[in-house]
PDB file of C-alpha atoms and ligand atoms in Angstrom:
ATOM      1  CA  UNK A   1       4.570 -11.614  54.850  1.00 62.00           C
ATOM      2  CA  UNK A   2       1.730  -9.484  54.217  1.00 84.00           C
ATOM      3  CA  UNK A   3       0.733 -12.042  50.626  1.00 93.00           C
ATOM      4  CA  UNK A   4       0.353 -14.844  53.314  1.00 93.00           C
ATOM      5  CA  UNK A   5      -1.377 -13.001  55.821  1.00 92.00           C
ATOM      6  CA  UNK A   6      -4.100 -11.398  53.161  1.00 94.00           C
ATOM      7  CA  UNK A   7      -4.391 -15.361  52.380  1.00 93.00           C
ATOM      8  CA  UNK A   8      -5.082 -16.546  56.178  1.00 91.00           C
ATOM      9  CA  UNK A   9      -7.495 -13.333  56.315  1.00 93.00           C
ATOM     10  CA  UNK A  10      -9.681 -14.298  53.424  1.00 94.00           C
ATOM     11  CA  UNK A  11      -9.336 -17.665  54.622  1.00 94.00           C
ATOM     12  CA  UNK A  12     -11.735 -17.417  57.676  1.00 93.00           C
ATOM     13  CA  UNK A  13     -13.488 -14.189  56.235  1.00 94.00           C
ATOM     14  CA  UNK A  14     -17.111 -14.195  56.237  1.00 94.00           C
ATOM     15  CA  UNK A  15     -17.329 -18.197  57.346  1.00 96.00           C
ATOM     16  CA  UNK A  16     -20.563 -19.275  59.484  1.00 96.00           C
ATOM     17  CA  UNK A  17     -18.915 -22.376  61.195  1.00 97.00           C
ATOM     18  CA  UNK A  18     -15.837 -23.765  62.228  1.00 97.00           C
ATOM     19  CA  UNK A  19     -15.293 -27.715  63.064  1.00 97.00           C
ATOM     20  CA  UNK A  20     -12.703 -27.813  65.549  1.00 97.00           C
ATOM     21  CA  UNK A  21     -10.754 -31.370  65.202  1.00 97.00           C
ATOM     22  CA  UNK A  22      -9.331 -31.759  68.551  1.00 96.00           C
ATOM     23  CA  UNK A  23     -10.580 -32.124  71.804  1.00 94.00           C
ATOM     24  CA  UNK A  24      -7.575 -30.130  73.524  1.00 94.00           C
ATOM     25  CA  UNK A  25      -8.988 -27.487  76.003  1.00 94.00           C
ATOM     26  CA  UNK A  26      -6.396 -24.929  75.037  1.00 94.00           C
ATOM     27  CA  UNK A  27      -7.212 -25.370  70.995  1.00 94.00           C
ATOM     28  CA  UNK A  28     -11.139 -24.395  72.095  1.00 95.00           C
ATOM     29  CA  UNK A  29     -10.294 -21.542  74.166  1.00 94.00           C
ATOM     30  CA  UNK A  30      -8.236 -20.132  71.457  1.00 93.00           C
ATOM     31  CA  UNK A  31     -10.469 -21.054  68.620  1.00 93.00           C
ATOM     32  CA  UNK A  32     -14.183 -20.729  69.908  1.00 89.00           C
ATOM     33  CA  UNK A  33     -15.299 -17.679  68.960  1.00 85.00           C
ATOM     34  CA  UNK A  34     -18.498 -15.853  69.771  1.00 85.00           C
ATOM     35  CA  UNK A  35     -19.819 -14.929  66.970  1.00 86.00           C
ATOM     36  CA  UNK A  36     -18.769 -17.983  65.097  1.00 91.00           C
ATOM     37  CA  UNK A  37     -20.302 -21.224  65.441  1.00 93.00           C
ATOM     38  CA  UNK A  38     -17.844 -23.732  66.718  1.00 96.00           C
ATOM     39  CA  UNK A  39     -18.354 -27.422  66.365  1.00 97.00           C
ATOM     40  CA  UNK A  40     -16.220 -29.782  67.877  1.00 98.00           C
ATOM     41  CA  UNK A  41     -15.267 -32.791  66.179  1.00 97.00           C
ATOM     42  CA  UNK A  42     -13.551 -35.849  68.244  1.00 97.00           C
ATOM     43  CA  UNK A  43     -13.776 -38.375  70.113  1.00 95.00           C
ATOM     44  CA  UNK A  44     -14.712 -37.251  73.028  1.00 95.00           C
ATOM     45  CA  UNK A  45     -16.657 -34.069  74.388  1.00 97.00           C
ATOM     46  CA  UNK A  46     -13.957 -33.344  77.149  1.00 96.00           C
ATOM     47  CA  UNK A  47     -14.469 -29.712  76.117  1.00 96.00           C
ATOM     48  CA  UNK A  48     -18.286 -29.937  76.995  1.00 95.00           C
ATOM     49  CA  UNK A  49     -18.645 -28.128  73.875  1.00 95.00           C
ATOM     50  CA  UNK A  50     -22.179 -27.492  72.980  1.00 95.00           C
ATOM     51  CA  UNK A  51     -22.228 -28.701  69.501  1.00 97.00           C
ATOM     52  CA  UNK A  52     -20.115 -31.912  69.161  1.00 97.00           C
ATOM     53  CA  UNK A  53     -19.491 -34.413  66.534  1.00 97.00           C
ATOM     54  CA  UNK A  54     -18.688 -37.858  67.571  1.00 96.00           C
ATOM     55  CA  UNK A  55     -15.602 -39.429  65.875  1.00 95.00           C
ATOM     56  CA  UNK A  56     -16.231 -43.087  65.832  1.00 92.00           C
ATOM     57  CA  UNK A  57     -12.382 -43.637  64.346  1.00 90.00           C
ATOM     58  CA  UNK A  58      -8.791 -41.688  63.908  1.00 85.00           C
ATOM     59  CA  UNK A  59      -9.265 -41.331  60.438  1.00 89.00           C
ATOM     60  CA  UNK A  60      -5.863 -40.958  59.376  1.00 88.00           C
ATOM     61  CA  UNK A  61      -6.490 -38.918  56.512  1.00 90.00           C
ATOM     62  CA  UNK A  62      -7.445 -35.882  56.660  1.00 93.00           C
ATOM     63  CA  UNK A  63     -10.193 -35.704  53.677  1.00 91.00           C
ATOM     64  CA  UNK A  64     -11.599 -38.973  54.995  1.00 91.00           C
ATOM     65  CA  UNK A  65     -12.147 -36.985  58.938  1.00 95.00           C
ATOM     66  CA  UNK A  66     -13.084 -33.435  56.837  1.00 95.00           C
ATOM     67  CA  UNK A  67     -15.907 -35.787  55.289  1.00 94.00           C
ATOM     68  CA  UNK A  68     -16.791 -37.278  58.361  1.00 95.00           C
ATOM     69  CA  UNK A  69     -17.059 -33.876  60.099  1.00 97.00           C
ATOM     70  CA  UNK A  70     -18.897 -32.002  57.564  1.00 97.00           C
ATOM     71  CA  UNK A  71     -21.481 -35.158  57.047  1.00 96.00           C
ATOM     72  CA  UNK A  72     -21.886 -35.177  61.087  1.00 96.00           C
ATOM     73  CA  UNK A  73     -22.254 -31.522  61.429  1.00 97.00           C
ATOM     74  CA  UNK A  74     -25.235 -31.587  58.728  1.00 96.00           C
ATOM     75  CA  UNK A  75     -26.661 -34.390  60.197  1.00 94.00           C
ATOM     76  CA  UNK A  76     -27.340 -32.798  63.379  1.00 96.00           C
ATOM     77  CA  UNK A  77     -27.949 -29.745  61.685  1.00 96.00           C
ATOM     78  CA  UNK A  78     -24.872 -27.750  63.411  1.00 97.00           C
ATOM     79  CA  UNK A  79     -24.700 -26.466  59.829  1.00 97.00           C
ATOM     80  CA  UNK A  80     -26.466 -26.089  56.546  1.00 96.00           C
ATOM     81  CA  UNK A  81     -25.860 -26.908  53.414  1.00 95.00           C
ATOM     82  CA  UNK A  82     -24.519 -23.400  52.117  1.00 95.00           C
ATOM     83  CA  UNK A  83     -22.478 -22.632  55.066  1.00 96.00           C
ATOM     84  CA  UNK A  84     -18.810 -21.791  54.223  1.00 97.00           C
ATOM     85  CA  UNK A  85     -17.064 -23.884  56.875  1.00 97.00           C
ATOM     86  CA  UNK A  86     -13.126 -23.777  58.534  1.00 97.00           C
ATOM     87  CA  UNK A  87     -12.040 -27.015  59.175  1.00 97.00           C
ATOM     88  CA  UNK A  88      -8.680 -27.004  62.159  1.00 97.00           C
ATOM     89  CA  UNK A  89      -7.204 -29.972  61.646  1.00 97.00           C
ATOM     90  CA  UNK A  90      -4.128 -31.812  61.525  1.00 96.00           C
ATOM     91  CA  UNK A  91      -2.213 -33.665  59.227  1.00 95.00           C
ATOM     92  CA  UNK A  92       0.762 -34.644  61.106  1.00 94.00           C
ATOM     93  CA  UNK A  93       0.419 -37.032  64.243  1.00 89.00           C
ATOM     94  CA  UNK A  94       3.312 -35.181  66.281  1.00 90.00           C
ATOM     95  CA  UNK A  95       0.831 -31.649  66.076  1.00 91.00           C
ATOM     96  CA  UNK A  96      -2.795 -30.792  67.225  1.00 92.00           C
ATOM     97  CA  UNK A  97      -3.978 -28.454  65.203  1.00 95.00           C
ATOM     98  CA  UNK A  98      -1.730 -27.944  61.831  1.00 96.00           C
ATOM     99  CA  UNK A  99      -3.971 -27.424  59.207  1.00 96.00           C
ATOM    100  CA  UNK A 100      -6.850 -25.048  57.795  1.00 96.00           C
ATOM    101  CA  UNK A 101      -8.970 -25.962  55.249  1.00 96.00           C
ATOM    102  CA  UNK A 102     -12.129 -23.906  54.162  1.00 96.00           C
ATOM    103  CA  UNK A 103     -15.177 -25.350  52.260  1.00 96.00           C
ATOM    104  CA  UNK A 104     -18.609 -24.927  51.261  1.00 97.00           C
ATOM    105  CA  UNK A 105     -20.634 -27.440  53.087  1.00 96.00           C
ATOM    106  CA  UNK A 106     -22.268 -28.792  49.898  1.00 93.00           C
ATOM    107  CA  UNK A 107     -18.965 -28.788  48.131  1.00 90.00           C
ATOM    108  CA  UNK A 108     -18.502 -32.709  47.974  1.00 80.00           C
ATOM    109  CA  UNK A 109     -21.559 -35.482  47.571  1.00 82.00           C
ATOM    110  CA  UNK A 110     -21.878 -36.932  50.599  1.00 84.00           C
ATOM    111  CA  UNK A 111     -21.068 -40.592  51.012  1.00 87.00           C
ATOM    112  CA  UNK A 112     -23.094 -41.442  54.087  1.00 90.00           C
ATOM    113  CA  UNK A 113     -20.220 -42.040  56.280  1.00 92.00           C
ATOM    114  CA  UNK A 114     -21.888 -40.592  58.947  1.00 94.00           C
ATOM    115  CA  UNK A 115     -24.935 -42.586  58.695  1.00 92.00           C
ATOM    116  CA  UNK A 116     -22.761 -45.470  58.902  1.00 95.00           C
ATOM    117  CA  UNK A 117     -22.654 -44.760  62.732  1.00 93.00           C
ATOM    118  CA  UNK A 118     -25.898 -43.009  63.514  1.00 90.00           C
ATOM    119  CA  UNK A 119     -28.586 -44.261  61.726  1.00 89.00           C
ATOM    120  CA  UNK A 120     -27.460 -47.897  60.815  1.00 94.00           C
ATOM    121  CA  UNK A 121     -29.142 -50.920  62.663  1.00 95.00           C
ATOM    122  CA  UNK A 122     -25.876 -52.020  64.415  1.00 96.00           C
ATOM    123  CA  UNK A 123     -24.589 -50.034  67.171  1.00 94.00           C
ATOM    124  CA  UNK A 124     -21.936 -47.490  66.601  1.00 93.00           C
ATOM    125  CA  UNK A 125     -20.299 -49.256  68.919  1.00 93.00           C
ATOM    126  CA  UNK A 126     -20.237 -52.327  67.055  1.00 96.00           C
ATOM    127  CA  UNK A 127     -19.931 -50.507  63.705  1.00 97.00           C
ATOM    128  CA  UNK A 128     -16.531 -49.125  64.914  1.00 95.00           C
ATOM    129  CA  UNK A 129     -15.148 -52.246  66.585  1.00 95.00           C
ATOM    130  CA  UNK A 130     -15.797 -54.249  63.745  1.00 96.00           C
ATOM    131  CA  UNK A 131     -13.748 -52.054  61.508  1.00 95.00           C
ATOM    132  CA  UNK A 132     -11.079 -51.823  63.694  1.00 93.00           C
ATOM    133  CA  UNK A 133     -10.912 -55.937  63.197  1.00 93.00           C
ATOM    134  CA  UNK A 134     -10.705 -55.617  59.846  1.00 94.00           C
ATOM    135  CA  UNK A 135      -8.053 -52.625  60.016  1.00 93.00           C
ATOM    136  CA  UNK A 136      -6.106 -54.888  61.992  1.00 91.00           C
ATOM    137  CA  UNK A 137      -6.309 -57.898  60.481  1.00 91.00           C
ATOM    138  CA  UNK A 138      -5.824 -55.931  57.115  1.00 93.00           C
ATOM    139  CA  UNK A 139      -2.318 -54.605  58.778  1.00 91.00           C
ATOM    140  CA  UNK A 140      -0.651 -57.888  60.073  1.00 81.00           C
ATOM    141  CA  UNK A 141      -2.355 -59.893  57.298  1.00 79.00           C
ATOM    142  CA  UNK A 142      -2.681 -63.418  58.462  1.00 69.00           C
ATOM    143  CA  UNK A 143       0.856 -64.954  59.278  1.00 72.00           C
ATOM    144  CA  UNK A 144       2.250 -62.377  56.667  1.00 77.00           C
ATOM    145  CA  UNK A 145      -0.070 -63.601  54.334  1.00 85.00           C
ATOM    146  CA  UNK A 146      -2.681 -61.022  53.066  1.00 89.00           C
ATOM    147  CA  UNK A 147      -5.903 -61.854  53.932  1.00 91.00           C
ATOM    148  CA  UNK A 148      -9.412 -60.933  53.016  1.00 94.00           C
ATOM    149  CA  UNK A 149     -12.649 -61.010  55.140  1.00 95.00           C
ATOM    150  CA  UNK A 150     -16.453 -60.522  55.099  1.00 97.00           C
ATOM    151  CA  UNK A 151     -18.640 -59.394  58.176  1.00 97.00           C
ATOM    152  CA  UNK A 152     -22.087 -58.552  57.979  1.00 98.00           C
ATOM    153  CA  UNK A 153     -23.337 -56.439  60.489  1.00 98.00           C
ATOM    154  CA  UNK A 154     -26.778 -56.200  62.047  1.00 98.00           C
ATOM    155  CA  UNK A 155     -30.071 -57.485  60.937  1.00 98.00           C
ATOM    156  CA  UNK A 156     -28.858 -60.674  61.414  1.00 98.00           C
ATOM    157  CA  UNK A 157     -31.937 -63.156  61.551  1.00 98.00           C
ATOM    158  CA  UNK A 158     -32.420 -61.609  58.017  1.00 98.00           C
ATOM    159  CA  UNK A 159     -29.060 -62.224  56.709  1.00 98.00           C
ATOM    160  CA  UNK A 160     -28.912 -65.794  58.364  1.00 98.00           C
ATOM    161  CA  UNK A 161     -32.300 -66.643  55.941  1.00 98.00           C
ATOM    162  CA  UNK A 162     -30.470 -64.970  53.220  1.00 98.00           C
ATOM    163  CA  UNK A 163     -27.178 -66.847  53.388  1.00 98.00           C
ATOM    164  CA  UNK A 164     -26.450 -70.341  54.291  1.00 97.00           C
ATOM    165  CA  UNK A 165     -23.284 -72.228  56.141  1.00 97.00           C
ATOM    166  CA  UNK A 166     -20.267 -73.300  54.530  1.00 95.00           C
ATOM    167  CA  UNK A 167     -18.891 -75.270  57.169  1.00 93.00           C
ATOM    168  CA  UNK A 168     -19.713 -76.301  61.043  1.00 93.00           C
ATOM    169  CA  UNK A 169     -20.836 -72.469  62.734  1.00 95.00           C
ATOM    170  CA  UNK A 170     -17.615 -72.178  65.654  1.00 92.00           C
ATOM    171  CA  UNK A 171     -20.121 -69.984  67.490  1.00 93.00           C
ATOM    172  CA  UNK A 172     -23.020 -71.530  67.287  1.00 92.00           C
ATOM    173  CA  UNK A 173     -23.201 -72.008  71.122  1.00 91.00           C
ATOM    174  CA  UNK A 174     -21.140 -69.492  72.153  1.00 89.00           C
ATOM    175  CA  UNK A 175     -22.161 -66.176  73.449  1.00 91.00           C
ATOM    176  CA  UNK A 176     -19.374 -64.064  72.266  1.00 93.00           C
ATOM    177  CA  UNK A 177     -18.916 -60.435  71.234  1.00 95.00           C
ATOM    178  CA  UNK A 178     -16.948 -58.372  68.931  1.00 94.00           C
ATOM    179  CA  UNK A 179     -14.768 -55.688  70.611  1.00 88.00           C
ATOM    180  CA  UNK A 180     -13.504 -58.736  73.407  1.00 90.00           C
ATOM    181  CA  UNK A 181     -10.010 -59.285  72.867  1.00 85.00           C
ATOM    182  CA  UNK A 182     -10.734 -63.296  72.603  1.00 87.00           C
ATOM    183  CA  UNK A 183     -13.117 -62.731  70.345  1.00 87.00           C
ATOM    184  CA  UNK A 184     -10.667 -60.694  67.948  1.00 83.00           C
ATOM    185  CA  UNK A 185      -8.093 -63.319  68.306  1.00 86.00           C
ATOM    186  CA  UNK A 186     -11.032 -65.493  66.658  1.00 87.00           C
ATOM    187  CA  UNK A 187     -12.263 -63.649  64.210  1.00 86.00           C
ATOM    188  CA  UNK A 188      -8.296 -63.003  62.739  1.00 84.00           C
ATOM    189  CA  UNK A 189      -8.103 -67.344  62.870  1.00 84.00           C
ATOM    190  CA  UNK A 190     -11.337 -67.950  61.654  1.00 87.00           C
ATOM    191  CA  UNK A 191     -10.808 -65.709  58.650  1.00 84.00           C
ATOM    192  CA  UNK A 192      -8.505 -67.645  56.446  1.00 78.00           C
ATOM    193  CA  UNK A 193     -11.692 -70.004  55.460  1.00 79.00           C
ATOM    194  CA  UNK A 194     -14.183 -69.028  53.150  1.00 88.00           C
ATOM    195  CA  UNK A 195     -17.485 -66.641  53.736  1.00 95.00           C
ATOM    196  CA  UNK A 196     -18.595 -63.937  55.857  1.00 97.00           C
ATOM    197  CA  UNK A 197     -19.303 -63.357  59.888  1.00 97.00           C
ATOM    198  CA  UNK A 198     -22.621 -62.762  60.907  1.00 98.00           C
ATOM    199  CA  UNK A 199     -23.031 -60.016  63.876  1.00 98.00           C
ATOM    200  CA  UNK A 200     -25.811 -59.324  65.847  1.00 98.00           C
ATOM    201  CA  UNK A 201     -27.405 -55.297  66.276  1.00 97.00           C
ATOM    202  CA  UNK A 202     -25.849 -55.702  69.843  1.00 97.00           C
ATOM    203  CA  UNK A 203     -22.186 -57.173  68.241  1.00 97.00           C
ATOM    204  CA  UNK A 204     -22.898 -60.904  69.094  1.00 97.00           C
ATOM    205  CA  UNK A 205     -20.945 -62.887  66.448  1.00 96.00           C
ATOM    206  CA  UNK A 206     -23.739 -65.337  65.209  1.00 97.00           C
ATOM    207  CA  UNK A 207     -21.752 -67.189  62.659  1.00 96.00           C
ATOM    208  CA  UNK A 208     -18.776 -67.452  60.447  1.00 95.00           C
ATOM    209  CA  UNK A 209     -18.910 -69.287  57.203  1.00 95.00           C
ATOM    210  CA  UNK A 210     -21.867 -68.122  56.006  1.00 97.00           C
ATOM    211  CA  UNK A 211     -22.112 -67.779  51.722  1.00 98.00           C
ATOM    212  CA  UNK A 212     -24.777 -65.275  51.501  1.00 98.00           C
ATOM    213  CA  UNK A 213     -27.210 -65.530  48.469  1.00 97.00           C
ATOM    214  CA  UNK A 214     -29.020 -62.126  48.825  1.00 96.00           C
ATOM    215  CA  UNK A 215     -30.457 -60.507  45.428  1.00 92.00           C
ATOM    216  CA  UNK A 216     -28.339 -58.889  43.591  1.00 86.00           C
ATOM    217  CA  UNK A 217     -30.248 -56.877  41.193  1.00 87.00           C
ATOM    218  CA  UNK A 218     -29.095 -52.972  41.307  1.00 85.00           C
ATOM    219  CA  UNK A 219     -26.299 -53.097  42.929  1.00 90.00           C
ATOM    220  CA  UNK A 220     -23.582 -51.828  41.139  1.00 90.00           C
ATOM    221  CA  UNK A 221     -20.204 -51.505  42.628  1.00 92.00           C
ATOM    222  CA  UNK A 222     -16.922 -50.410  41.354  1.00 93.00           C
ATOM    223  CA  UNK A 223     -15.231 -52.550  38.293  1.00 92.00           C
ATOM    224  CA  UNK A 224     -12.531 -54.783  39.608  1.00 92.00           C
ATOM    225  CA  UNK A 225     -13.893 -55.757  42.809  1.00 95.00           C
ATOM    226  CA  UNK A 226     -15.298 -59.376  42.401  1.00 95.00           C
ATOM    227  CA  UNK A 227     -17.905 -61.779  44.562  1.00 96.00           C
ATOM    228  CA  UNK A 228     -16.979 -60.878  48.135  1.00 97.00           C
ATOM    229  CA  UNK A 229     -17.588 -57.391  47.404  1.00 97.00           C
ATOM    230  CA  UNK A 230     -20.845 -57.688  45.291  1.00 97.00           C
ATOM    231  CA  UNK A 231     -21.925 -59.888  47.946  1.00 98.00           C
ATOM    232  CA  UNK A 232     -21.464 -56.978  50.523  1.00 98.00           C
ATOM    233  CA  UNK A 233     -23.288 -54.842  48.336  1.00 98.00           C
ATOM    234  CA  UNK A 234     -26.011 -56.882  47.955  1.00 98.00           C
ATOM    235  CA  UNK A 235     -26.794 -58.132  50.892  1.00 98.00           C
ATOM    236  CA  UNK A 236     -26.918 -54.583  52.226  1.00 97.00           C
ATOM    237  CA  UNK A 237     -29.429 -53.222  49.847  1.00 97.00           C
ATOM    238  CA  UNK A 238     -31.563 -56.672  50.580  1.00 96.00           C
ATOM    239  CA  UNK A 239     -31.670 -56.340  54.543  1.00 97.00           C
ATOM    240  CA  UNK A 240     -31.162 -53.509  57.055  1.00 97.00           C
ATOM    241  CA  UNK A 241     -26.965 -54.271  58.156  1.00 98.00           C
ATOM    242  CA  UNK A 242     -24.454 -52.671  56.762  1.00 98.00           C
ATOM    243  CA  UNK A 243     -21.044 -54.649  55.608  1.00 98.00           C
ATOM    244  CA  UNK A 244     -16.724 -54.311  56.144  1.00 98.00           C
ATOM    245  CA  UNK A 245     -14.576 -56.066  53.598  1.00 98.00           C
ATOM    246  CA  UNK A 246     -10.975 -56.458  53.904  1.00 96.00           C
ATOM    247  CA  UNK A 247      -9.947 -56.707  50.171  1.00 96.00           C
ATOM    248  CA  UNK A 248      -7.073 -59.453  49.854  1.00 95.00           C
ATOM    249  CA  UNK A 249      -5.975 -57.914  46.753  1.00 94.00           C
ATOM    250  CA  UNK A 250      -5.846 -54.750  47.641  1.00 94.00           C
ATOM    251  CA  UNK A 251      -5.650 -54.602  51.157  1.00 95.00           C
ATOM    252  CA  UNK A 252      -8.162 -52.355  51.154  1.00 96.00           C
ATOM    253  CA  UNK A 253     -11.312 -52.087  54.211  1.00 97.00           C
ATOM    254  CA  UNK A 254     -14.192 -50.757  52.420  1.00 98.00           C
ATOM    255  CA  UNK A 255     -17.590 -50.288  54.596  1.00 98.00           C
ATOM    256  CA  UNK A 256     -21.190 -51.066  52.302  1.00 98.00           C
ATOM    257  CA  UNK A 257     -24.599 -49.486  53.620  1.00 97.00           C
ATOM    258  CA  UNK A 258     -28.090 -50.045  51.463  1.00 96.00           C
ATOM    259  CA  UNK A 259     -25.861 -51.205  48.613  1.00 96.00           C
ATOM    260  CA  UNK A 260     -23.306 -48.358  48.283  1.00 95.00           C
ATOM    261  CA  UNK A 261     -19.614 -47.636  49.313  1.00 96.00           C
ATOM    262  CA  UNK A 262     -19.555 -45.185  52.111  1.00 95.00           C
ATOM    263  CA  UNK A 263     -16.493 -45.962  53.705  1.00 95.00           C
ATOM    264  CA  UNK A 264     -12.490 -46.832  52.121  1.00 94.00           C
ATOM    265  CA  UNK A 265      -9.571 -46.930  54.443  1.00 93.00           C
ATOM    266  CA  UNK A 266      -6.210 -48.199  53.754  1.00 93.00           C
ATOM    267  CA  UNK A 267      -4.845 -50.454  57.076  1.00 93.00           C
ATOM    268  CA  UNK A 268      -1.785 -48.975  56.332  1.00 90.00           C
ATOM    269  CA  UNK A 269      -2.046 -45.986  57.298  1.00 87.00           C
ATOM    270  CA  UNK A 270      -3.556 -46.889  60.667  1.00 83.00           C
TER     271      UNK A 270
HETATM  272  N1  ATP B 301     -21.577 -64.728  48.280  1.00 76.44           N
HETATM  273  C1  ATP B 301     -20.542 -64.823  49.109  1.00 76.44           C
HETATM  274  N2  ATP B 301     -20.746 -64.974  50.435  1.00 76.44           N
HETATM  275  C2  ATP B 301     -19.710 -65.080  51.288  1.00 76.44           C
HETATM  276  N3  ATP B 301     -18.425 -65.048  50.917  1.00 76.44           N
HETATM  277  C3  ATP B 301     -18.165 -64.891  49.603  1.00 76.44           C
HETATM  278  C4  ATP B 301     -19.192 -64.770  48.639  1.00 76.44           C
HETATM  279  N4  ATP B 301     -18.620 -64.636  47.421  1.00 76.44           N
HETATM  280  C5  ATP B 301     -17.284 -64.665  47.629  1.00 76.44           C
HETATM  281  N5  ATP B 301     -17.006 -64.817  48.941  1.00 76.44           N
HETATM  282  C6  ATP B 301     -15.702 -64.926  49.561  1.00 76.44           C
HETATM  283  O1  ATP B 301     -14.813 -64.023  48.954  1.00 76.44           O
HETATM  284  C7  ATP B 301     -13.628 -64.720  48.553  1.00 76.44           C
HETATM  285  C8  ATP B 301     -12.954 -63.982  47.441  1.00 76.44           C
HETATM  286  O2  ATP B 301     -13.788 -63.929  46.296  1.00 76.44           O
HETATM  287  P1  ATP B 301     -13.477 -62.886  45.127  1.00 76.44           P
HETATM  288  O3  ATP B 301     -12.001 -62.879  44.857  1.00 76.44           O
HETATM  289  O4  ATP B 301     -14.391 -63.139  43.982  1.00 76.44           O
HETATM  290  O5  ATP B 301     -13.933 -61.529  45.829  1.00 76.44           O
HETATM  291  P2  ATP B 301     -13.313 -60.091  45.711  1.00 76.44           P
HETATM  292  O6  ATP B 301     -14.460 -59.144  45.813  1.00 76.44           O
HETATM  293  O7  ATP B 301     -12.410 -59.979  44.518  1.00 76.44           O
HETATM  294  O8  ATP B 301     -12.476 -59.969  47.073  1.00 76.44           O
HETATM  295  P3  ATP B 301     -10.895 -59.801  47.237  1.00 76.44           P
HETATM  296  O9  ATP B 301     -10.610 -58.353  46.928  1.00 76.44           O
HETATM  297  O10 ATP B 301     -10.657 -60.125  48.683  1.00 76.44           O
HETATM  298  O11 ATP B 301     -10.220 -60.750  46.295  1.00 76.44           O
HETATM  299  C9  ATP B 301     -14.106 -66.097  48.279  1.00 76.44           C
HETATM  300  O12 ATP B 301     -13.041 -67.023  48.404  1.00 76.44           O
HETATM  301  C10 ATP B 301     -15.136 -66.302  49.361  1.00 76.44           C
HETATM  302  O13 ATP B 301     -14.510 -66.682  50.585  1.00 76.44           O
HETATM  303 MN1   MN B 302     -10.653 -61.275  44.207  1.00 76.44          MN
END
């Protein structure tokens, strides 16, 4: 045992932080060390922990969290740049805390994911709900069907004078929010016609049916994704929200901020 114990030594030798993923009491007694910076990443601070990164979603896989972590933790300067970092994870839903991964904080480009949440118009809120639609809806599909979808999120009035309606607005005189049950039920319905939602800062659903007609120049997404998706794109480099797409080709829920991909999760594995 000695080769694998050499290996779990050098693992945590010489590290300045460690993200804790978990929010179990017993996992920070046991892993909070003094001399070690500990940063707690979940949900919620039920630890009290004194640095704490908010996890907006589950993130079912484990690089997607590790991202999320690391790009929280530098955002609110828990860590630097070149600090060698132990990420306690897991990677099986049955355990807690399964998995050890060490990195250099600078070792991957960050994607932004974290900005998605803290320094996006929307609320984080309303950032998270609106993905977990689109998880949803991405899951189930609509009557079996797949099924794709556009919201647009924040910086609404903008978008509104950027886009224009499709068909009669089903919320034009309603005063209904995203994250309501109801609401979700209508959002899954009204997503089998054309164009994108329109949501308020505050998660007010403005619209549906809008075909936005934001400029397009520089924005450059991935090959293979067509109009819905360079439509996302754009019309987040041309106003202040941020976009979700469910992909009906691939199934795939991909999250657009100032133009770029920050976020890609596969419904399926939620
Ligand atoms: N500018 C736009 N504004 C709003 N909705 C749009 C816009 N362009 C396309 N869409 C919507 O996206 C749908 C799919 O278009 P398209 O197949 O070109 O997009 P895509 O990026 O390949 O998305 P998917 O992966 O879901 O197929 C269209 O039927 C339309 O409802
Ligand atoms: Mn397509």
């Amino acid at each position: 045992m000695t080769g694998l114990g050499d290996l779990l030594d050098e693992l945590v030798a010489d590290i300045d932080a460690l993200l804790l993923f978990s929010q179990d009491g017993s996992a920070f007694e046991t892993f909070n060390e003094p001399d070690v910076s500990t940063v707690v990443v979940a949900k919620e601070n039920t630890v009290d922990a004194d640095e704490f990164v908010e996890l907006p979603l589950d993130f079912t896989d484990v690089g997607g969290r590790i991202r999320f972590g690391i790009e929280g933790a530098l955002g609110q300067e828990l860590i630097t740049e070149d600090d060698e970092v132990v990420c306690l994870t897991r990677s099986f839903e049955e355990n807690d805390v399964d998995t050890i991964i060490r990195i250099r904080a600078d070792e991957f480009t960050q994607t932004g994911v974290y900005s998605l949440f803290t320094n996006s118009r929307p609320d984080a809120d309303v950032v998270r709900d609106v993905l977990e639609v689109a998880i949803e809806l991405g899951k189930k599909g609509q009557k079996g069907k797949p099924v794709g979808a556009l919201f647009v999120v924040g910086d609404a009035g903008k978008v509104m004078n950027k886009s224009r309606p499709l068909s009669y607005n089903p919320f034009e005189k309603s005063h209904v929010h995203v994250g309501d049950p109801i609401v979700n039920v209508m959002l899954k319905e009204f997503s089998r016609l054309d164009g994108a939602f329109v949501i308020s800062d505050s998660g007010k659903i403005v619209s549906a049916y809008r075909y936005l007609e934001p400029a397009a120049e520089g924005v450059d997404i991935p090959k293979g994704l067509g109009a819905r998706h360079m439509a996302a794109g754009a019309i987040t480099r041309d106003t202040n929200a941020i976009a979700v797409v469910l992909s009906e080709s691939d199934g795939m829920v991909r999250a657009f901020k100032a133009g770029d991909i920050v976020l890609e999760l596969d419904p399926e594995e939620y």
